[in-house]
Short mmCIF file of C-alpha atoms in Angstrom, two decimals:
data_model
loop_
_atom_site.label_atom_id
_atom_site.label_comp_id
_atom_site.label_asym_id
_atom_site.label_seq_id
_atom_site.Cartn_x
_atom_site.Cartn_y
_atom_site.Cartn_z
CA MET A 1 23.44 -13.16 9.58
CA THR A 2 20.58 -13.69 7.05
CA ALA A 3 21.35 -11.95 3.25
CA THR A 4 17.52 -11.37 1.64
CA PRO A 5 17.95 -11.98 -0.88
CA GLY A 6 21.43 -12.50 -2.79
CA PHE A 7 23.30 -10.86 -5.74
CA THR A 8 26.11 -11.91 -7.52
CA GLY A 9 27.52 -11.41 -10.89
CA ASP A 10 28.04 -8.47 -12.95
CA ALA A 11 24.91 -6.41 -14.33
CA ASN A 12 24.70 -6.40 -18.43
CA PRO A 13 26.25 -2.94 -19.68
CA TYR A 14 24.44 0.05 -20.23
CA GLY A 15 22.90 0.07 -22.99
CA GLY A 16 21.51 4.10 -23.05
CA GLY A 17 17.84 5.26 -21.51
CA ASP A 18 16.96 4.01 -18.21
CA PRO A 19 19.70 3.56 -15.98
CA TYR A 20 17.71 1.97 -13.11
CA ALA A 21 15.65 0.25 -15.48
CA ASP A 22 17.81 -3.41 -14.95
CA TYR A 23 18.56 -2.11 -11.64
CA ARG A 24 18.64 -5.27 -8.83
CA THR A 25 16.51 -4.83 -5.51
CA ALA A 26 14.29 -6.33 -2.84
CA ASP A 27 12.12 -5.62 -0.46
CA PHE A 28 14.24 -5.92 3.10
CA PRO A 29 11.86 -6.23 6.14
CA PHE A 30 14.82 -3.79 7.82
CA THR A 31 14.32 -0.38 6.20
CA GLN A 32 11.14 0.11 8.21
CA TYR A 33 13.91 0.92 10.98
CA ALA A 34 15.85 4.46 11.04
CA ASN A 35 18.98 5.27 8.60
CA LEU A 36 21.96 4.95 11.56
CA ALA A 37 24.32 6.44 9.07
CA ASP A 38 21.65 9.69 7.87
CA ARG A 39 24.32 12.20 7.55
CA GLN A 40 21.58 14.85 8.94
CA LEU A 41 21.83 12.84 12.00
CA GLY A 42 26.02 13.53 12.11
CA ALA A 43 27.02 10.25 10.13
CA GLY A 44 30.10 10.90 8.14
CA VAL A 45 32.90 8.98 6.21
CA ILE A 46 36.00 9.71 8.56
CA ALA A 47 38.04 7.99 6.76
CA ALA A 48 39.46 5.43 3.92
CA ASN A 49 42.35 3.66 2.25
CA ASP A 50 41.50 4.70 -0.84
CA GLU A 51 39.36 6.48 -3.01
CA PHE A 52 40.43 7.27 -6.47
CA PHE A 53 38.14 6.58 -8.75
CA ALA A 54 35.42 8.39 -6.39
CA GLN A 55 34.66 9.93 -2.99
CA ARG A 56 33.81 8.01 0.01
CA GLU A 57 31.70 10.70 1.53
CA ASN A 58 29.37 9.84 -1.52
CA LEU A 59 28.33 6.74 0.52
CA LEU A 60 26.44 8.50 2.66
CA VAL A 61 24.55 11.01 -0.04
CA PRO A 62 21.35 11.18 0.82
CA GLY A 63 18.91 9.66 -2.43
CA ARG A 64 20.02 7.39 -5.13
CA ALA A 65 22.78 7.54 -6.61
CA GLU A 66 23.10 9.16 -10.56
CA PHE A 67 24.74 8.16 -13.49
CA ASP A 68 25.65 10.40 -16.56
CA PRO A 69 27.05 8.15 -19.10
CA GLU A 70 29.43 11.01 -20.19
CA HIS A 71 30.59 12.10 -17.42
CA PHE A 72 34.90 11.46 -17.36
CA GLY A 73 37.35 13.23 -15.51
CA HIS A 74 41.45 13.18 -15.77
CA LYS A 75 41.38 9.55 -14.06
CA GLY A 76 38.27 8.08 -15.87
CA LYS A 77 34.66 7.63 -15.40
CA VAL A 78 33.00 9.73 -12.63
CA MET A 79 30.92 7.85 -10.58
CA ASP A 80 28.43 8.50 -7.52
CA GLY A 81 29.95 6.67 -5.28
CA TRP A 82 32.89 5.31 -3.68
CA GLU A 83 35.73 3.60 -6.03
CA THR A 84 38.89 2.46 -5.59
CA ARG A 85 42.11 1.80 -7.68
CA ARG A 86 42.60 -1.49 -8.95
CA ARG A 87 44.37 -3.85 -6.97
CA ARG A 88 47.01 -5.75 -8.36
CA GLY A 89 49.53 -8.11 -7.66
CA THR A 90 53.65 -8.23 -6.92
CA SER A 91 55.13 -9.54 -9.98
CA ALA A 92 54.71 -10.66 -13.49
CA GLU A 93 54.32 -13.83 -12.62
CA HIS A 94 51.73 -13.23 -9.83
CA PRO A 95 49.66 -10.08 -11.60
CA TRP A 96 46.57 -11.25 -9.43
CA PRO A 97 45.60 -9.57 -6.29
CA THR A 98 46.16 -11.98 -2.66
CA ALA A 99 42.61 -13.56 -1.15
CA ASP A 100 43.49 -10.97 1.78
CA ASP A 101 43.63 -7.50 -0.48
CA HIS A 102 40.42 -5.40 0.16
CA ASP A 103 40.14 -1.92 0.51
CA TRP A 104 37.75 -0.19 3.77
CA ALA A 105 36.34 3.25 4.76
CA LEU A 106 35.51 4.21 8.22
CA ILE A 107 31.90 5.26 9.08
CA ARG A 108 30.62 7.19 12.23
CA LEU A 109 27.43 6.55 12.64
CA GLY A 110 25.43 9.47 13.51
CA ALA A 111 23.50 8.14 16.17
CA PRO A 112 24.44 4.78 17.89
CA GLY A 113 22.85 2.23 18.31
CA VAL A 114 21.69 -1.63 17.18
CA VAL A 115 22.23 -2.21 13.62
CA ARG A 116 19.10 -4.04 12.48
CA GLY A 117 20.08 -4.71 8.40
CA ILE A 118 22.82 -3.25 6.01
CA VAL A 119 22.24 -2.17 2.36
CA VAL A 120 25.44 -2.31 0.41
CA ASP A 121 23.99 -0.47 -3.07
CA THR A 122 26.58 -0.73 -6.48
CA ALA A 123 23.97 1.00 -8.77
CA HIS A 124 25.93 1.60 -11.92
CA PHE A 125 28.59 -0.01 -10.59
CA ARG A 126 28.27 -3.00 -13.62
CA GLY A 127 31.17 -4.25 -13.99
CA ASN A 128 33.28 -2.34 -11.01
CA TYR A 129 31.87 -3.66 -8.28
CA PRO A 130 33.34 -5.74 -5.38
CA GLN A 131 33.69 -9.59 -5.72
CA ALA A 132 32.59 -9.62 -1.91
CA VAL A 133 32.52 -7.30 1.13
CA SER A 134 32.25 -7.38 5.02
CA VAL A 135 31.07 -5.04 7.42
CA GLU A 136 32.22 -4.64 10.82
CA ALA A 137 31.22 -2.23 14.11
CA ALA A 138 32.40 -1.31 17.50
CA SER A 139 31.79 1.16 19.90
CA ALA A 140 33.71 3.49 20.91
CA ALA A 141 33.66 6.08 23.81
CA GLY A 142 33.89 9.73 22.50
CA SER A 143 34.93 10.90 19.64
CA PRO A 144 37.57 8.93 17.94
CA SER A 145 40.26 9.56 15.60
CA PRO A 146 40.50 7.01 12.34
CA GLU A 147 44.10 6.53 13.93
CA ASP A 148 42.52 5.46 17.53
CA LEU A 149 39.86 3.02 16.04
CA LEU A 150 42.29 1.10 13.95
CA GLY A 151 44.32 0.84 17.46
CA ASP A 152 44.79 -2.47 18.38
CA ASP A 153 42.64 -1.78 21.77
CA VAL A 154 39.50 -1.19 19.67
CA LYS A 155 36.64 -4.83 19.60
CA TRP A 156 35.53 -5.08 15.92
CA THR A 157 32.01 -7.10 16.15
CA THR A 158 31.11 -8.75 12.49
CA LEU A 159 28.05 -7.83 11.33
CA VAL A 160 28.09 -9.06 7.75
CA PRO A 161 30.66 -12.13 6.88
CA ARG A 162 32.75 -11.64 3.92
CA THR A 163 30.19 -12.51 1.08
CA PRO A 164 29.50 -12.17 -2.07
CA VAL A 165 28.06 -9.55 -4.11
CA GLY A 166 25.86 -8.44 -7.33
CA GLY A 167 26.76 -5.42 -9.36
CA HIS A 168 23.82 -2.63 -10.03
CA ALA A 169 22.22 -4.14 -6.88
CA ALA A 170 21.02 -3.54 -3.63
CA ASN A 171 22.41 -6.08 -1.66
CA GLY A 172 20.98 -6.37 1.62
CA PHE A 173 21.69 -7.76 4.78
CA ALA A 174 19.54 -8.33 8.28
CA VAL A 175 21.69 -8.21 11.19
CA SER A 176 20.91 -9.61 14.68
CA ALA A 177 23.60 -8.26 16.69
CA GLU A 178 22.13 -7.09 19.90
CA GLN A 179 24.37 -4.61 20.64
CA ARG A 180 25.19 -0.65 20.61
CA PHE A 181 27.35 0.29 18.00
CA THR A 182 29.05 3.65 17.05
CA HIS A 183 31.27 3.09 14.20
CA LEU A 184 31.42 0.66 10.96
CA ARG A 185 34.51 -0.89 8.93
CA VAL A 186 33.02 -1.78 5.53
CA ARG A 187 35.57 -4.11 3.24
CA GLN A 188 35.32 -4.58 -0.43
CA HIS A 189 36.98 -6.75 -1.08
CA PRO A 190 39.62 -6.81 -3.38
CA ASP A 191 38.35 -3.33 -4.51
CA GLY A 192 35.77 -1.30 -6.22
CA GLY A 193 33.13 0.79 -6.30
CA ILE A 194 29.95 1.12 -3.79
CA ALA A 195 28.06 3.66 -5.00
CA ARG A 196 25.15 3.88 -1.31
CA LEU A 197 25.80 2.46 2.18
CA ARG A 198 22.97 2.34 4.29
CA VAL A 199 22.18 1.21 8.30
CA TYR A 200 19.23 0.73 9.29
CA GLY A 201 18.53 0.42 12.98
CA GLU A 202 17.51 1.66 17.17
CA VAL A 203 19.09 4.75 18.35
CA VAL A 204 20.28 3.82 21.32
CA PRO A 205 21.39 7.74 23.56
CA ASP A 206 23.70 7.82 26.17
CA PRO A 207 21.26 8.48 29.20
CA ARG A 208 24.38 10.39 30.89
CA TRP A 209 24.05 12.85 28.15
CA LEU A 210 20.43 12.97 28.36
CA ALA A 211 20.37 13.42 32.62
CA ALA A 212 22.63 16.31 31.83
CA LEU A 213 20.63 18.13 29.57
CA GLY A 214 17.59 17.85 31.55
CA THR A 215 15.04 19.04 29.01
CA PHE A 216 15.19 17.95 26.06
CA ASP A 217 13.27 16.74 22.65
CA VAL A 218 11.59 13.05 23.96
CA VAL A 219 10.30 12.03 20.96
CA ALA A 220 13.38 13.46 18.71
CA LEU A 221 14.99 10.08 16.75
CA GLU A 222 18.40 11.61 17.83
CA ASN A 223 17.40 10.89 21.31
CA GLY A 224 15.97 7.56 20.93
CA GLY A 225 12.64 8.35 19.83
CA ARG A 226 11.20 5.96 16.73
CA VAL A 227 7.87 6.10 14.40
CA GLU A 228 6.26 2.93 15.24
CA ASP A 229 3.08 3.24 12.64
CA ALA A 230 1.62 5.71 10.72
CA SER A 231 -1.69 6.13 8.10
CA ASN A 232 0.01 6.73 5.51
CA LEU A 233 3.11 6.97 3.57
CA PHE A 234 2.00 7.83 -0.30
CA TYR A 235 4.79 10.95 -0.35
CA SER A 236 7.40 10.74 2.43
CA PRO A 237 8.31 8.78 5.57
CA ALA A 238 6.77 9.72 8.74
CA THR A 239 9.92 9.25 10.24
CA ASN A 240 11.01 12.95 8.86
CA THR A 241 9.28 14.44 11.66
CA ILE A 242 11.50 13.30 14.56
CA GLN A 243 14.90 13.84 12.51
CA PRO A 244 17.03 16.76 13.39
CA GLY A 245 16.20 20.72 12.77
CA ARG A 246 13.64 22.04 10.89
CA SER A 247 12.48 21.20 8.24
CA ARG A 248 14.48 22.46 4.82
CA LYS A 249 12.13 21.36 1.49
CA MET A 250 8.88 20.35 1.22
CA ASP A 251 9.66 16.65 0.76
CA ASP A 252 11.52 17.02 3.94
CA GLY A 253 8.84 16.45 6.16
CA TRP A 254 5.22 13.79 6.32
CA GLU A 255 2.62 14.40 3.42
CA THR A 256 -0.40 12.14 2.60
CA ARG A 257 -2.32 11.67 -0.31
CA ARG A 258 -5.32 13.57 -0.75
CA ARG A 259 -8.20 11.79 1.74
CA ARG A 260 -11.92 11.31 0.45
CA ASP A 261 -13.59 9.95 3.08
CA GLN A 262 -14.38 11.24 6.40
CA GLY A 263 -10.89 9.91 8.26
CA ASN A 264 -7.92 11.32 9.52
CA ASP A 265 -4.23 10.72 9.45
CA TRP A 266 -1.66 9.73 12.34
CA ILE A 267 1.74 8.83 12.98
CA ALA A 268 2.25 6.21 16.34
CA TYR A 269 5.65 6.96 17.79
CA ARG A 270 7.37 5.60 21.08
CA LEU A 271 9.27 8.15 23.23
CA ALA A 272 13.42 7.65 24.51
CA ALA A 273 11.25 6.15 27.60
CA GLN A 274 9.21 6.72 29.54
CA SER A 275 8.74 10.69 30.00
CA GLN A 276 6.95 14.02 31.23
CA ILE A 277 6.12 16.17 28.41
CA ARG A 278 5.61 19.96 29.40
CA ALA A 279 5.28 22.08 25.61
CA VAL A 280 4.95 20.69 22.12
CA GLU A 281 5.69 22.15 19.16
CA ILE A 282 4.46 21.05 15.12
CA ASP A 283 5.57 22.78 12.55
CA THR A 284 4.50 22.90 8.75
CA ALA A 285 7.06 24.49 7.29
CA TYR A 286 7.20 24.48 3.61
CA LEU A 287 3.64 22.71 3.35
CA LYS A 288 1.89 25.77 1.80
CA GLY A 289 -1.15 24.63 0.17
CA ASN A 290 -0.73 21.20 1.45
CA SER A 291 -0.59 21.72 5.47
CA ALA A 292 -2.52 19.42 7.64
CA GLY A 293 -5.75 21.90 8.93
CA TRP A 294 -6.23 20.85 12.64
CA ALA A 295 -3.93 18.85 14.77
CA SER A 296 -4.64 17.11 17.91
CA VAL A 297 -1.90 15.38 20.48
CA SER A 298 -2.44 12.42 22.69
CA VAL A 299 -0.41 10.03 25.09
CA LYS A 300 -0.22 6.46 26.76
CA ASP A 301 1.90 5.18 29.35
CA ASP A 302 2.87 1.50 28.56
CA ASP A 303 5.43 1.40 30.99
CA GLY A 304 5.25 -2.15 33.36
CA GLY A 305 3.77 -4.08 30.11
CA ALA A 306 0.01 -3.30 30.63
CA ALA A 307 -1.16 -1.20 27.41
CA GLY A 308 -2.28 2.13 28.35
CA GLU A 309 -5.14 4.59 27.20
CA TRP A 310 -4.74 7.16 24.65
CA ARG A 311 -4.92 10.51 26.94
CA GLU A 312 -5.73 14.02 24.75
CA ILE A 313 -3.20 16.23 25.67
CA LEU A 314 -3.74 19.03 23.08
CA PRO A 315 -7.25 19.28 21.62
CA ARG A 316 -7.51 19.68 18.01
CA THR A 317 -5.43 22.91 17.25
CA ARG A 318 -6.00 25.15 13.46
CA LEU A 319 -3.04 24.41 11.85
CA GLN A 320 -1.42 27.45 9.76
CA PRO A 321 0.90 26.48 6.66
CA ASP A 322 4.59 27.05 6.69
CA THR A 323 4.22 27.87 10.50
CA ASN A 324 6.25 26.62 13.42
CA HIS A 325 3.11 25.92 16.29
CA ARG A 326 4.24 26.11 20.09
CA PHE A 327 2.15 25.17 23.05
CA VAL A 328 3.17 25.07 26.81
CA LEU A 329 1.12 22.20 28.19
CA PRO A 330 -1.39 23.72 31.74
CA VAL A 331 -0.01 20.15 33.04
CA PRO A 332 2.61 17.70 32.70
CA ALA A 333 1.64 14.65 31.00
CA ILE A 334 4.07 10.92 31.58
CA GLY A 335 3.74 8.74 28.82
CA THR A 336 5.85 6.12 27.11
CA HIS A 337 4.54 6.83 23.34
CA ALA A 338 2.81 9.96 22.25
CA ARG A 339 0.43 10.43 18.35
CA VAL A 340 -0.33 13.24 16.75
CA ASP A 341 -3.30 13.02 14.54
CA ILE A 342 -4.17 15.38 11.86
CA TYR A 343 -7.17 16.30 10.09
CA PRO A 344 -8.37 15.51 7.51
CA ASP A 345 -4.88 14.97 5.64
CA GLY A 346 -2.26 17.44 4.71
CA GLY A 347 1.29 16.72 6.68
CA ILE A 348 3.26 19.07 9.30
CA SER A 349 6.80 19.18 8.98
CA ARG A 350 8.45 18.38 12.65
CA LEU A 351 7.18 17.10 15.89
CA ARG A 352 8.46 17.92 19.67
CA LEU A 353 8.12 16.83 22.54
CA HIS A 354 9.86 18.65 25.35
CA GLY A 355 10.28 17.44 28.78
CA SER A 356 12.38 14.60 30.75
CA LEU A 357 12.83 11.29 31.48
CA THR A 358 10.93 10.20 34.65
CA GLU A 359 12.77 8.26 37.10
CA THR A 360 11.15 5.43 35.69
CA GLY A 361 12.19 5.99 32.29
CA GLU A 362 15.92 7.17 33.02
CA ALA A 363 16.44 3.44 35.22
CA SER A 364 15.39 1.75 32.10
CA LEU A 365 17.13 3.46 29.20
CA THR A 366 20.40 2.43 31.77
CA ALA A 367 19.37 -0.48 31.97
CA ARG A 368 19.18 -1.35 28.08
CA HIS A 369 22.18 0.71 27.66
CA GLN A 370 23.95 -1.31 30.20
CA GLU A 371 22.82 -4.83 28.07
CA LEU A 372 23.93 -3.68 24.51
CA GLY A 373 27.56 -2.51 26.21
CA GLY A 374 27.32 1.07 26.17
CA GLN A 375 30.40 2.57 27.20
#
């Protein structure tokens, strides 16, 4: 585990104006991966030992934490995060918390996978953040209850050892454990508040579930698809295009800046594994004056280690604003990667590639699932 970089100590008291003016943050390379703790994927904070000042569910709220200096409730300052009460010692002679005192929260990842990095964000917790944090992970089959996860038979692996953190800061930690996890346990030592938790990594689906489905979206994030590259991320991340469900607003898709040349924009994806694609959906929901004018889809097959050639499976096709476009392919297409090109610029909200794993794809996914300790 490596902290990159580390922040410690209090932030200055809020002095008015922009509350993020003195926020401490950095560029963490692991944020290129998907957030496995995204509520849209189905993540949740399923238990916490204390949430006296602020609810545990705030940890996974999308977007950055908000701060209202005038918002107070019956228990004190209302914070946009998870905040526990101040711990006390056992007596007047020993009024301080012990070295082992801590608060904890259990997180169900929205999609099981390999964790590449974690951000414990203490935004606006300037003098009431934890002194240190630690994070453990477990792999549990099915839908375990909090009591199940806290049982003695669950094996927890340390992803972030007890590490000092800073107030009003994005505290980032790179993770190197090559295992598939389903749940996290976040501890704050001895008490305090955390605004947001982000868990970046690679989705590793259960091959038995995909086999039972038969036909599914082979590029969907929840099924193990991921974005490898994109030409432009000016307005929104390309990963939005493979999120679950339909887009709910304009910035819930992918939109590029306006081009002033003769080029075009594109996104390249890696599929869940080698797949046979039979149908394509390109959705421009909520993109009305800024949807792509045309789009094409290509695939390539890199199975066996040799880079394949891109083959167009959907020729350049006119798109309508705020519309879901469906195409049945005349011949199924086999590939490990896909690419959508939009012309000349603009955006799409979702890409769906409906198909199934090939025998080769199912075998490779099963092998990886087993190597990572999947149950």
